[in-house]
Amino acid sequence: MTTAGTPLAPANTVDAASAQPAAATYRIFVRDLVIPWEIGIYDHEHDAPQRVRINIDLIVREADQFDADRYRQVVCYAEVVKSVQQLAREGHINLVETLASRVADLCLADDRIQRVTVRAEKLDAIAEVASVGIEIERRRTAPAEGPVRIVRD
């Protein structure tokens, strides 16, 4: 079993693509966040919000002098949740794919986040199934233009 990308990873992990030492990372996750969301393309889906379950995995780059006990150095999962809840209040969207993409973009706005996986599920779309939805993964492709953080002031 590999431990790369986890707190158990060896300090000399190497990024195979560049043969350079890989940046140390840690994982933050949000599990089973259920939010009422105005979503859907059908007429009946415009009548009332639907329950949507969101799961998020974030791969976060550690600071050079990382101290996991220093709040300002870590991505705050509570702030991620608040940001997703705010996104839900911004109005109707048609597709669960759009929802997942917007959540991923929101997360990647924080320059410390290197990769995000978002699973978005509509819980009430089809009566015979527990949920329908999508899972996407997005990676940071270029350095952020300036420090951006999802933090509480």
JSON list of C-alpha atoms in Angstrom, two decimals:
[
{"chain": "A", "resi": 1, "resn": "MET", "atom": "CA", "xyz": [0.00, 0.00, 0.00]},
{"chain": "A", "resi": 2, "resn": "THR", "atom": "CA", "xyz": [1.34, 3.44, -0.88]},
{"chain": "A", "resi": 3, "resn": "THR", "atom": "CA", "xyz": [1.33, 6.37, 1.48]},
{"chain": "A", "resi": 4, "resn": "ALA", "atom": "CA", "xyz": [2.23, 9.06, -1.07]},
{"chain": "A", "resi": 5, "resn": "GLY", "atom": "CA", "xyz": [0.21, 12.23, -0.47]},
{"chain": "A", "resi": 6, "resn": "THR", "atom": "CA", "xyz": [-0.68, 11.27, 3.09]},
{"chain": "A", "resi": 7, "resn": "PRO", "atom": "CA", "xyz": [0.79, 12.27, 6.42]},
{"chain": "A", "resi": 8, "resn": "LEU", "atom": "CA", "xyz": [2.65, 8.92, 6.33]},
{"chain": "A", "resi": 9, "resn": "ALA", "atom": "CA", "xyz": [4.42, 9.70, 3.05]},
{"chain": "A", "resi": 10, "resn": "PRO", "atom": "CA", "xyz": [8.20, 9.59, 3.12]},
{"chain": "A", "resi": 11, "resn": "ALA", "atom": "CA", "xyz": [9.89, 13.00, 3.04]},
{"chain": "A", "resi": 12, "resn": "ASN", "atom": "CA", "xyz": [11.80, 12.18, -0.15]},
{"chain": "A", "resi": 13, "resn": "THR", "atom": "CA", "xyz": [8.78, 11.50, -2.39]},
{"chain": "A", "resi": 14, "resn": "VAL", "atom": "CA", "xyz": [9.62, 12.32, -6.03]},
{"chain": "A", "resi": 15, "resn": "ASP", "atom": "CA", "xyz": [7.28, 13.57, -8.75]},
{"chain": "A", "resi": 16, "resn": "ALA", "atom": "CA", "xyz": [7.92, 11.09, -11.60]},
{"chain": "A", "resi": 17, "resn": "ALA", "atom": "CA", "xyz": [6.96, 13.59, -14.32]},
{"chain": "A", "resi": 18, "resn": "SER", "atom": "CA", "xyz": [9.60, 16.14, -13.38]},
{"chain": "A", "resi": 19, "resn": "ALA", "atom": "CA", "xyz": [12.07, 14.01, -11.35]},
{"chain": "A", "resi": 20, "resn": "GLN", "atom": "CA", "xyz": [11.88, 16.75, -8.72]},
{"chain": "A", "resi": 21, "resn": "PRO", "atom": "CA", "xyz": [10.91, 16.24, -5.09]},
{"chain": "A", "resi": 22, "resn": "ALA", "atom": "CA", "xyz": [7.12, 16.43, -4.90]},
{"chain": "A", "resi": 23, "resn": "ALA", "atom": "CA", "xyz": [5.56, 19.14, -2.78]},
{"chain": "A", "resi": 24, "resn": "ALA", "atom": "CA", "xyz": [4.24, 17.83, 0.51]},
{"chain": "A", "resi": 25, "resn": "THR", "atom": "CA", "xyz": [0.45, 17.64, 0.54]},
{"chain": "A", "resi": 26, "resn": "TYR", "atom": "CA", "xyz": [-2.40, 16.71, 2.81]},
{"chain": "A", "resi": 27, "resn": "ARG", "atom": "CA", "xyz": [-6.02, 15.76, 2.15]},
{"chain": "A", "resi": 28, "resn": "ILE", "atom": "CA", "xyz": [-9.10, 17.56, 3.43]},
{"chain": "A", "resi": 29, "resn": "PHE", "atom": "CA", "xyz": [-12.53, 16.11, 2.86]},
{"chain": "A", "resi": 30, "resn": "VAL", "atom": "CA", "xyz": [-16.15, 17.10, 3.31]},
{"chain": "A", "resi": 31, "resn": "ARG", "atom": "CA", "xyz": [-18.51, 14.14, 3.42]},
{"chain": "A", "resi": 32, "resn": "ASP", "atom": "CA", "xyz": [-22.26, 14.00, 2.83]},
{"chain": "A", "resi": 33, "resn": "LEU", "atom": "CA", "xyz": [-23.05, 17.72, 2.91]},
{"chain": "A", "resi": 34, "resn": "VAL", "atom": "CA", "xyz": [-26.78, 17.86, 2.08]},
{"chain": "A", "resi": 35, "resn": "ILE", "atom": "CA", "xyz": [-28.03, 21.22, 0.82]},
{"chain": "A", "resi": 36, "resn": "PRO", "atom": "CA", "xyz": [-31.35, 22.31, -0.69]},
{"chain": "A", "resi": 37, "resn": "TRP", "atom": "CA", "xyz": [-30.44, 23.49, -4.20]},
{"chain": "A", "resi": 38, "resn": "GLU", "atom": "CA", "xyz": [-32.50, 24.98, -7.01]},
{"chain": "A", "resi": 39, "resn": "ILE", "atom": "CA", "xyz": [-31.42, 22.64, -9.80]},
{"chain": "A", "resi": 40, "resn": "GLY", "atom": "CA", "xyz": [-32.84, 20.89, -12.83]},
{"chain": "A", "resi": 41, "resn": "ILE", "atom": "CA", "xyz": [-34.10, 21.34, -16.36]},
{"chain": "A", "resi": 42, "resn": "TYR", "atom": "CA", "xyz": [-37.65, 20.03, -15.94]},
{"chain": "A", "resi": 43, "resn": "ASP", "atom": "CA", "xyz": [-40.59, 22.29, -15.11]},
{"chain": "A", "resi": 44, "resn": "HIS", "atom": "CA", "xyz": [-41.28, 20.52, -11.79]},
{"chain": "A", "resi": 45, "resn": "GLU", "atom": "CA", "xyz": [-37.63, 21.09, -10.79]},
{"chain": "A", "resi": 46, "resn": "HIS", "atom": "CA", "xyz": [-38.21, 24.85, -10.91]},
{"chain": "A", "resi": 47, "resn": "ASP", "atom": "CA", "xyz": [-40.97, 24.66, -8.29]},
{"chain": "A", "resi": 48, "resn": "ALA", "atom": "CA", "xyz": [-38.83, 23.96, -5.21]},
{"chain": "A", "resi": 49, "resn": "PRO", "atom": "CA", "xyz": [-35.24, 23.24, -4.22]},
{"chain": "A", "resi": 50, "resn": "GLN", "atom": "CA", "xyz": [-34.05, 19.62, -4.29]},
{"chain": "A", "resi": 51, "resn": "ARG", "atom": "CA", "xyz": [-31.78, 17.91, -1.83]},
{"chain": "A", "resi": 52, "resn": "VAL", "atom": "CA", "xyz": [-28.24, 17.64, -3.18]},
{"chain": "A", "resi": 53, "resn": "ARG", "atom": "CA", "xyz": [-25.46, 15.72, -1.47]},
{"chain": "A", "resi": 54, "resn": "ILE", "atom": "CA", "xyz": [-21.93, 17.05, -1.98]},
{"chain": "A", "resi": 55, "resn": "ASN", "atom": "CA", "xyz": [-18.68, 15.21, -1.25]},
{"chain": "A", "resi": 56, "resn": "ILE", "atom": "CA", "xyz": [-15.38, 17.02, -1.70]},
{"chain": "A", "resi": 57, "resn": "ASP", "atom": "CA", "xyz": [-11.79, 15.78, -1.52]},
{"chain": "A", "resi": 58, "resn": "LEU", "atom": "CA", "xyz": [-9.06, 18.42, -1.59]},
{"chain": "A", "resi": 59, "resn": "ILE", "atom": "CA", "xyz": [-5.36, 17.78, -2.06]},
{"chain": "A", "resi": 60, "resn": "VAL", "atom": "CA", "xyz": [-3.64, 20.73, -0.43]},
{"chain": "A", "resi": 61, "resn": "ARG", "atom": "CA", "xyz": [-0.02, 21.86, -0.74]},
{"chain": "A", "resi": 62, "resn": "GLU", "atom": "CA", "xyz": [1.69, 22.31, 2.60]},
{"chain": "A", "resi": 63, "resn": "ALA", "atom": "CA", "xyz": [3.43, 25.58, 3.38]},
{"chain": "A", "resi": 64, "resn": "ASP", "atom": "CA", "xyz": [7.24, 25.52, 3.30]},
{"chain": "A", "resi": 65, "resn": "GLN", "atom": "CA", "xyz": [7.36, 25.72, 7.10]},
{"chain": "A", "resi": 66, "resn": "PHE", "atom": "CA", "xyz": [4.17, 23.74, 7.67]},
{"chain": "A", "resi": 67, "resn": "ASP", "atom": "CA", "xyz": [2.69, 23.62, 11.16]},
{"chain": "A", "resi": 68, "resn": "ALA", "atom": "CA", "xyz": [-0.65, 21.76, 11.17]},
{"chain": "A", "resi": 69, "resn": "ASP", "atom": "CA", "xyz": [-1.56, 23.44, 14.46]},
{"chain": "A", "resi": 70, "resn": "ARG", "atom": "CA", "xyz": [-1.46, 26.95, 12.92]},
{"chain": "A", "resi": 71, "resn": "TYR", "atom": "CA", "xyz": [-4.98, 27.72, 11.71]},
{"chain": "A", "resi": 72, "resn": "ARG", "atom": "CA", "xyz": [-3.97, 30.24, 9.03]},
{"chain": "A", "resi": 73, "resn": "GLN", "atom": "CA", "xyz": [-1.73, 27.64, 7.33]},
{"chain": "A", "resi": 74, "resn": "VAL", "atom": "CA", "xyz": [-4.46, 25.10, 6.68]},
{"chain": "A", "resi": 75, "resn": "VAL", "atom": "CA", "xyz": [-7.51, 25.12, 4.44]},
{"chain": "A", "resi": 76, "resn": "CYS", "atom": "CA", "xyz": [-10.52, 25.39, 6.74]},
{"chain": "A", "resi": 77, "resn": "TYR", "atom": "CA", "xyz": [-13.15, 22.77, 5.94]},
{"chain": "A", "resi": 78, "resn": "ALA", "atom": "CA", "xyz": [-15.80, 24.87, 7.71]},
{"chain": "A", "resi": 79, "resn": "GLU", "atom": "CA", "xyz": [-15.11, 27.74, 5.31]},
{"chain": "A", "resi": 80, "resn": "VAL", "atom": "CA", "xyz": [-15.32, 25.36, 2.35]},
{"chain": "A", "resi": 81, "resn": "VAL", "atom": "CA", "xyz": [-18.75, 24.25, 3.59]},
{"chain": "A", "resi": 82, "resn": "LYS", "atom": "CA", "xyz": [-19.91, 27.87, 4.06]},
{"chain": "A", "resi": 83, "resn": "SER", "atom": "CA", "xyz": [-18.72, 28.76, 0.56]},
{"chain": "A", "resi": 84, "resn": "VAL", "atom": "CA", "xyz": [-20.64, 25.85, -0.99]},
{"chain": "A", "resi": 85, "resn": "GLN", "atom": "CA", "xyz": [-23.76, 26.81, 0.98]},
{"chain": "A", "resi": 86, "resn": "GLN", "atom": "CA", "xyz": [-23.44, 30.37, -0.33]},
{"chain": "A", "resi": 87, "resn": "LEU", "atom": "CA", "xyz": [-23.09, 29.04, -3.86]},
{"chain": "A", "resi": 88, "resn": "ALA", "atom": "CA", "xyz": [-26.39, 27.18, -3.40]},
{"chain": "A", "resi": 89, "resn": "ARG", "atom": "CA", "xyz": [-28.10, 30.48, -2.53]},
{"chain": "A", "resi": 90, "resn": "GLU", "atom": "CA", "xyz": [-27.00, 32.14, -5.78]},
{"chain": "A", "resi": 91, "resn": "GLY", "atom": "CA", "xyz": [-29.93, 30.86, -7.79]},
{"chain": "A", "resi": 92, "resn": "HIS", "atom": "CA", "xyz": [-31.13, 28.11, -10.09]},
{"chain": "A", "resi": 93, "resn": "ILE", "atom": "CA", "xyz": [-28.75, 26.05, -12.20]},
{"chain": "A", "resi": 94, "resn": "ASN", "atom": "CA", "xyz": [-29.78, 23.50, -14.79]},
{"chain": "A", "resi": 95, "resn": "LEU", "atom": "CA", "xyz": [-27.28, 20.66, -14.54]},
{"chain": "A", "resi": 96, "resn": "VAL", "atom": "CA", "xyz": [-25.58, 18.73, -11.76]},
{"chain": "A", "resi": 97, "resn": "GLU", "atom": "CA", "xyz": [-22.46, 18.88, -13.96]},
{"chain": "A", "resi": 98, "resn": "THR", "atom": "CA", "xyz": [-22.52, 22.68, -13.69]},
{"chain": "A", "resi": 99, "resn": "LEU", "atom": "CA", "xyz": [-22.97, 22.44, -9.93]},
{"chain": "A", "resi": 100, "resn": "ALA", "atom": "CA", "xyz": [-19.93, 20.15, -9.54]},
{"chain": "A", "resi": 101, "resn": "SER", "atom": "CA", "xyz": [-17.82, 22.34, -11.81]},
{"chain": "A", "resi": 102, "resn": "ARG", "atom": "CA", "xyz": [-18.69, 25.49, -9.85]},
{"chain": "A", "resi": 103, "resn": "VAL", "atom": "CA", "xyz": [-17.84, 23.79, -6.55]},
{"chain": "A", "resi": 104, "resn": "ALA", "atom": "CA", "xyz": [-14.49, 22.68, -8.01]},
{"chain": "A", "resi": 105, "resn": "ASP", "atom": "CA", "xyz": [-13.76, 26.21, -9.28]},
{"chain": "A", "resi": 106, "resn": "LEU", "atom": "CA", "xyz": [-14.64, 27.62, -5.87]},
{"chain": "A", "resi": 107, "resn": "CYS", "atom": "CA", "xyz": [-12.16, 25.28, -4.20]},
{"chain": "A", "resi": 108, "resn": "LEU", "atom": "CA", "xyz": [-9.38, 25.87, -6.71]},
{"chain": "A", "resi": 109, "resn": "ALA", "atom": "CA", "xyz": [-9.66, 29.62, -6.10]},
{"chain": "A", "resi": 110, "resn": "ASP", "atom": "CA", "xyz": [-7.55, 28.91, -3.00]},
{"chain": "A", "resi": 111, "resn": "ASP", "atom": "CA", "xyz": [-3.99, 28.73, -4.33]},
{"chain": "A", "resi": 112, "resn": "ARG", "atom": "CA", "xyz": [-3.00, 26.05, -1.81]},
{"chain": "A", "resi": 113, "resn": "ILE", "atom": "CA", "xyz": [-5.45, 23.54, -3.27]},
{"chain": "A", "resi": 114, "resn": "GLN", "atom": "CA", "xyz": [-3.77, 21.48, -5.98]},
{"chain": "A", "resi": 115, "resn": "ARG", "atom": "CA", "xyz": [-6.53, 18.99, -6.84]},
{"chain": "A", "resi": 116, "resn": "VAL", "atom": "CA", "xyz": [-10.21, 18.68, -6.06]},
{"chain": "A", "resi": 117, "resn": "THR", "atom": "CA", "xyz": [-12.67, 15.85, -6.53]},
{"chain": "A", "resi": 118, "resn": "VAL", "atom": "CA", "xyz": [-16.34, 16.76, -6.28]},
{"chain": "A", "resi": 119, "resn": "ARG", "atom": "CA", "xyz": [-19.23, 14.31, -6.20]},
{"chain": "A", "resi": 120, "resn": "ALA", "atom": "CA", "xyz": [-22.64, 15.96, -6.55]},
{"chain": "A", "resi": 121, "resn": "GLU", "atom": "CA", "xyz": [-25.78, 13.85, -6.20]},
{"chain": "A", "resi": 122, "resn": "LYS", "atom": "CA", "xyz": [-29.45, 14.73, -6.60]},
{"chain": "A", "resi": 123, "resn": "LEU", "atom": "CA", "xyz": [-31.20, 12.71, -3.90]},
{"chain": "A", "resi": 124, "resn": "ASP", "atom": "CA", "xyz": [-34.80, 13.09, -5.07]},
{"chain": "A", "resi": 125, "resn": "ALA", "atom": "CA", "xyz": [-34.48, 13.08, -8.87]},
{"chain": "A", "resi": 126, "resn": "ILE", "atom": "CA", "xyz": [-35.65, 9.49, -9.49]},
{"chain": "A", "resi": 127, "resn": "ALA", "atom": "CA", "xyz": [-37.84, 7.75, -6.93]},
{"chain": "A", "resi": 128, "resn": "GLU", "atom": "CA", "xyz": [-36.46, 4.28, -7.58]},
{"chain": "A", "resi": 129, "resn": "VAL", "atom": "CA", "xyz": [-32.81, 5.15, -6.84]},
{"chain": "A", "resi": 130, "resn": "ALA", "atom": "CA", "xyz": [-30.99, 6.60, -3.85]},
{"chain": "A", "resi": 131, "resn": "SER", "atom": "CA", "xyz": [-29.25, 9.24, -5.97]},
{"chain": "A", "resi": 132, "resn": "VAL", "atom": "CA", "xyz": [-28.04, 10.28, -9.39]},
{"chain": "A", "resi": 133, "resn": "GLY", "atom": "CA", "xyz": [-25.10, 12.52, -10.04]},
{"chain": "A", "resi": 134, "resn": "ILE", "atom": "CA", "xyz": [-21.59, 13.11, -11.20]},
{"chain": "A", "resi": 135, "resn": "GLU", "atom": "CA", "xyz": [-18.04, 13.00, -9.92]},
{"chain": "A", "resi": 136, "resn": "ILE", "atom": "CA", "xyz": [-15.38, 15.27, -11.39]},
{"chain": "A", "resi": 137, "resn": "GLU", "atom": "CA", "xyz": [-11.73, 15.90, -10.71]},
{"chain": "A", "resi": 138, "resn": "ARG", "atom": "CA", "xyz": [-9.94, 19.15, -11.43]},
{"chain": "A", "resi": 139, "resn": "ARG", "atom": "CA", "xyz": [-6.25, 19.96, -11.03]},
{"chain": "A", "resi": 140, "resn": "ARG", "atom": "CA", "xyz": [-4.46, 23.25, -10.76]},
{"chain": "A", "resi": 141, "resn": "THR", "atom": "CA", "xyz": [-2.78, 23.77, -14.12]},
{"chain": "A", "resi": 142, "resn": "ALA", "atom": "CA", "xyz": [-0.93, 27.02, -13.47]},
{"chain": "A", "resi": 143, "resn": "PRO", "atom": "CA", "xyz": [0.22, 28.92, -10.42]},
{"chain": "A", "resi": 144, "resn": "ALA", "atom": "CA", "xyz": [-2.36, 31.26, -8.93]},
{"chain": "A", "resi": 145, "resn": "GLU", "atom": "CA", "xyz": [-1.83, 34.92, -9.78]},
{"chain": "A", "resi": 146, "resn": "GLY", "atom": "CA", "xyz": [-1.71, 35.97, -6.16]},
{"chain": "A", "resi": 147, "resn": "PRO", "atom": "CA", "xyz": [-2.39, 34.58, -2.73]},
{"chain": "A", "resi": 148, "resn": "VAL", "atom": "CA", "xyz": [-6.04, 33.56, -2.44]},
{"chain": "A", "resi": 149, "resn": "ARG", "atom": "CA", "xyz": [-7.32, 31.80, 0.64]},
{"chain": "A", "resi": 150, "resn": "ILE", "atom": "CA", "xyz": [-10.58, 30.36, 1.90]},
{"chain": "A", "resi": 151, "resn": "VAL", "atom": "CA", "xyz": [-10.20, 31.47, 5.50]},
{"chain": "A", "resi": 152, "resn": "ARG", "atom": "CA", "xyz": [-12.14, 33.13, 8.24]},
{"chain": "A", "resi": 153, "resn": "ASP", "atom": "CA", "xyz": [-11.01, 36.61, 9.26]}
]
